[in-house]
XYZ file of C-alpha atoms in Angstrom:
276
model
C 0.000 0.000 0.000
C 1.538 3.309 -1.141
C -0.406 6.477 -0.395
C -0.300 10.242 -0.268
C -2.668 12.117 2.036
C -3.601 15.655 0.977
C -5.474 18.267 2.931
C -5.056 21.617 4.658
C -3.704 21.970 8.208
C -6.202 20.656 10.734
C -7.905 18.295 8.272
C -6.943 15.216 10.308
C -4.234 13.771 8.044
C -2.019 12.849 10.995
C -4.799 10.976 12.797
C -5.784 8.963 9.725
C -2.153 8.264 8.810
C -1.508 6.756 12.244
C -4.570 4.528 11.933
C -3.390 3.238 8.565
C 0.116 2.658 9.921
C -1.195 0.603 12.843
C -3.674 -1.406 10.785
C -1.518 -2.225 7.760
C 2.003 -2.024 9.283
C 3.188 0.473 6.712
C 5.662 3.322 7.253
C 4.702 6.978 7.564
C 7.370 8.960 5.746
C 7.879 12.455 7.089
C 10.316 14.491 5.011
C 11.428 16.375 8.121
C 12.235 13.188 10.008
C 13.957 11.673 6.972
C 16.138 14.773 6.569
C 17.194 14.704 10.224
C 17.893 10.950 10.059
C 19.991 11.357 6.885
C 22.013 14.149 8.494
C 22.565 12.067 11.650
C 23.623 9.039 9.568
C 25.946 11.261 7.487
C 24.751 9.798 4.217
C 25.967 11.594 1.064
C 22.587 13.282 0.604
C 22.339 14.002 4.329
C 25.695 15.792 4.270
C 24.444 17.973 1.415
C 21.343 18.880 3.397
C 23.208 19.556 6.662
C 24.698 22.933 5.781
C 21.522 24.077 4.062
C 19.404 23.216 7.102
C 21.935 24.845 9.431
C 21.614 28.108 7.509
C 17.838 28.019 7.856
C 17.272 27.762 4.099
C 14.793 25.423 2.435
C 16.290 22.139 1.268
C 16.111 21.896 -2.563
C 13.664 19.417 -4.067
C 16.418 17.292 -5.606
C 17.975 16.673 -2.189
C 14.609 15.788 -0.654
C 13.950 13.392 -3.546
C 17.385 11.844 -2.986
C 16.597 11.246 0.679
C 13.219 9.715 -0.194
C 14.966 7.497 -2.757
C 17.409 6.199 -0.131
C 14.568 5.597 2.318
C 12.498 3.622 -0.182
C 15.376 1.153 -0.542
C 15.214 0.143 3.136
C 13.867 -3.360 4.010
C 11.029 -2.038 6.194
C 9.371 -0.472 3.139
C 8.127 -3.801 1.765
C 4.570 -3.330 3.099
C 4.280 0.212 1.749
C 4.241 3.806 2.945
C 2.285 7.005 3.499
C 4.016 10.213 2.438
C 3.600 13.012 4.970
C 4.563 16.560 3.988
C 5.643 15.666 0.475
C 4.878 16.505 -2.250
C 3.796 20.088 -1.534
C 4.019 21.423 -5.085
C 3.372 20.172 -8.606
C 7.119 20.081 -9.500
C 7.719 17.931 -6.408
C 4.887 15.610 -7.446
C 6.382 15.266 -10.944
C 9.810 14.486 -9.462
C 8.248 11.899 -7.146
C 6.433 10.262 -10.077
C 9.735 9.968 -11.936
C 11.444 8.440 -8.889
C 8.692 5.869 -8.347
C 8.749 4.977 -12.040
C 12.514 4.305 -11.904
C 12.049 2.076 -8.873
C 9.043 0.294 -10.437
C 6.848 1.351 -7.508
C 3.148 1.986 -8.075
C 1.381 4.766 -6.172
C -1.982 3.258 -5.192
C -3.934 6.391 -4.321
C -3.856 10.050 -3.331
C -6.562 10.753 -0.771
C -7.707 14.318 -0.247
C -9.364 15.207 3.049
C -11.613 18.101 2.081
C -12.675 20.400 4.896
C -14.484 23.693 5.472
C -11.843 26.316 6.280
C -14.279 28.474 8.257
C -15.139 25.469 10.410
C -11.433 24.799 11.002
C -10.875 28.372 12.137
C -13.888 28.152 14.448
C -12.475 24.951 15.952
C -9.137 26.611 16.669
C -10.798 29.689 18.147
C -12.945 27.515 20.414
C -9.963 25.389 21.479
C -7.838 28.457 22.254
C -10.663 30.048 24.253
C -11.157 26.850 26.277
C -7.406 26.547 26.982
C -7.194 30.166 28.097
C -10.229 29.691 30.352
C -8.439 26.765 32.027
C -5.294 28.835 32.407
C -3.323 26.649 29.995
C -0.560 27.958 27.758
C -1.517 28.276 24.100
C 1.077 27.189 21.559
C 2.302 30.039 19.387
C 1.546 28.036 16.219
C -1.942 27.020 17.376
C -3.841 30.254 16.883
C -6.423 31.392 14.321
C -3.904 33.881 12.877
C -1.228 31.238 12.249
C -3.797 28.808 10.858
C -5.068 31.470 8.440
C -1.527 31.913 7.067
C -1.002 28.170 6.765
C -4.324 27.763 4.947
C -3.379 30.522 2.499
C -0.034 28.808 1.863
C -1.809 25.492 1.280
C -4.197 27.062 -1.250
C -1.403 28.666 -3.260
C 1.200 25.879 -3.166
C -0.432 22.523 -2.490
C -4.012 22.776 -3.699
C -2.901 22.531 -7.382
C -1.884 18.940 -6.601
C -5.579 18.062 -6.453
C -5.904 18.818 -10.173
C -2.533 17.158 -10.917
C -3.488 13.811 -9.366
C -7.082 14.011 -10.572
C -5.828 14.138 -14.153
C -3.798 10.980 -13.480
C -6.835 9.231 -11.963
C -5.112 8.783 -8.620
C -7.227 11.195 -6.563
C -10.028 10.219 -4.199
C -11.784 12.828 -2.053
C -13.141 12.240 1.456
C -15.286 14.607 3.486
C -12.926 15.514 6.303
C -15.740 17.130 8.275
C -17.179 13.705 9.145
C -16.295 12.018 12.427
C -12.878 10.360 12.719
C -14.474 6.887 12.519
C -16.499 7.803 9.431
C -13.430 9.208 7.688
C -11.484 6.029 8.519
C -14.239 3.814 7.085
C -14.418 5.861 3.892
C -10.632 5.711 3.405
C -10.681 1.928 3.876
C -13.532 1.650 1.356
C -11.513 3.628 -1.205
C -8.387 1.556 -0.628
C -10.366 -1.657 -1.105
C -11.873 -0.305 -4.322
C -8.484 0.528 -5.852
C -7.015 -2.819 -4.752
C -4.557 -1.321 -2.267
C -5.825 -3.616 0.481
C -7.667 -6.946 0.647
C -11.366 -6.913 1.473
C -12.102 -8.462 4.864
C -13.646 -11.545 3.252
C -10.576 -12.169 1.125
C -8.209 -12.981 3.964
C -10.274 -15.896 5.398
C -10.866 -17.207 1.875
C -7.130 -17.093 1.175
C -6.440 -18.916 4.434
C -9.093 -21.526 3.578
C -7.502 -22.133 0.168
C -4.115 -22.503 1.806
C -5.503 -24.977 4.349
C -7.195 -26.946 1.567
C -3.921 -27.171 -0.371
C -2.094 -28.366 2.734
C -4.772 -30.985 3.431
C -4.665 -32.186 -0.182
C -0.872 -32.380 -0.028
C -0.984 -34.441 3.159
C -3.614 -36.750 1.663
C -1.443 -37.279 -1.426
C 1.588 -38.119 0.707
C -0.486 -40.522 2.813
C -1.814 -42.230 -0.325
C 1.709 -42.606 -1.733
C 2.943 -44.110 1.520
C -0.025 -46.505 1.585
C 0.665 -47.584 -2.016
C 4.338 -48.145 -1.233
C 3.436 -50.192 1.848
C 0.980 -52.249 -0.226
C 3.657 -52.992 -2.871
C 6.052 -54.125 -0.167
C 3.357 -56.344 1.319
C 2.676 -57.935 -2.102
C 6.381 -58.631 -2.610
C 6.708 -60.134 0.843
C 3.657 -62.320 0.296
C 5.013 -63.469 -3.060
C 8.361 -64.437 -1.555
C 6.644 -66.240 1.274
C 4.481 -68.154 -1.184
C 7.517 -69.231 -3.182
C 9.283 -70.423 -0.076
C 6.209 -72.269 1.039
C 5.886 -73.876 -2.389
C 9.523 -75.060 -2.656
C 9.370 -78.083 -0.253
C 6.222 -79.349 -1.976
C 7.913 -79.208 -5.365
C 10.911 -81.007 -3.915
C 8.775 -83.863 -2.586
C 6.993 -84.246 -5.926
C 10.310 -84.325 -7.808
C 11.688 -86.934 -5.374
C 8.630 -89.148 -5.838
C 8.950 -88.987 -9.612
C 12.657 -89.836 -9.424
C 11.923 -92.792 -7.129
C 9.249 -94.134 -9.426
C 11.621 -93.853 -12.410
C 14.313 -95.760 -10.538
C 11.881 -98.501 -9.569
C 10.798 -98.869 -13.165
C 14.404 -99.094 -14.391
C 15.262 -101.785 -11.810
C 12.138 -103.718 -12.707
C 13.100 -103.672 -16.405
C 16.594 -104.976 -15.662
C 15.229 -107.807 -13.522
C 12.760 -108.725 -16.227
C 15.514 -108.824 -18.858
C 17.728 -111.084 -16.717
C 14.885 -113.510 -16.139
C 14.127 -113.573 -19.842
C 17.728 -114.560 -20.675
C 17.610 -117.423 -18.214
């Protein structure tokens, strides 16, 4: 399963990504985490990114793509991944498509969580008001003002990806204003429809077919063993019969030889008497 989740800040991408990770044992790829890991590991691409990150500049797309490329080659990627925070622009999406094509990796779906921006702002305002009423500290990046800027950035930079992936028939849209459980069910329905995951009924059926093949294999082995045992039994019986028959043949042969000898002696006696 290989996915991209799209949606503005506050749409619930992180929550749904974690549910998919836990259910399907896939890896959530965060470009920020991958960059820090590459720098710590001192990989060639990580060393390129180190100085750029230290200066506070944005890491170029080609370096980010290089880090994603290295990460996709790791053994734990066999079950799939969810990309988090990348791509953010159409050029990044095109570069990612080229990378996946070179690695012969198919992107199963791009799921957009569509939300009402006014409702998101109202949620943040309500949350901030409740935290202030309880005397709790409000994070500097968790205010209506910051969210408004992030939403504007999303509209200008990332929203064009919706058209990009729609043209390539990879996009599926989910109403992000539903409850968390409803959004999860809808995402699972989409993934089943595109073949990214097995329907629930398929797993038991696959297990049943496997069990049937094992049973058939055992039955075949048992039948072969039985046939082999039967052949051995026939050979043993045949040998036993021959042995049992040998003494009888010997007695018959002895009787015939005795009778022949008696006849020969009788003839000789008869001849001698005739001469006299």
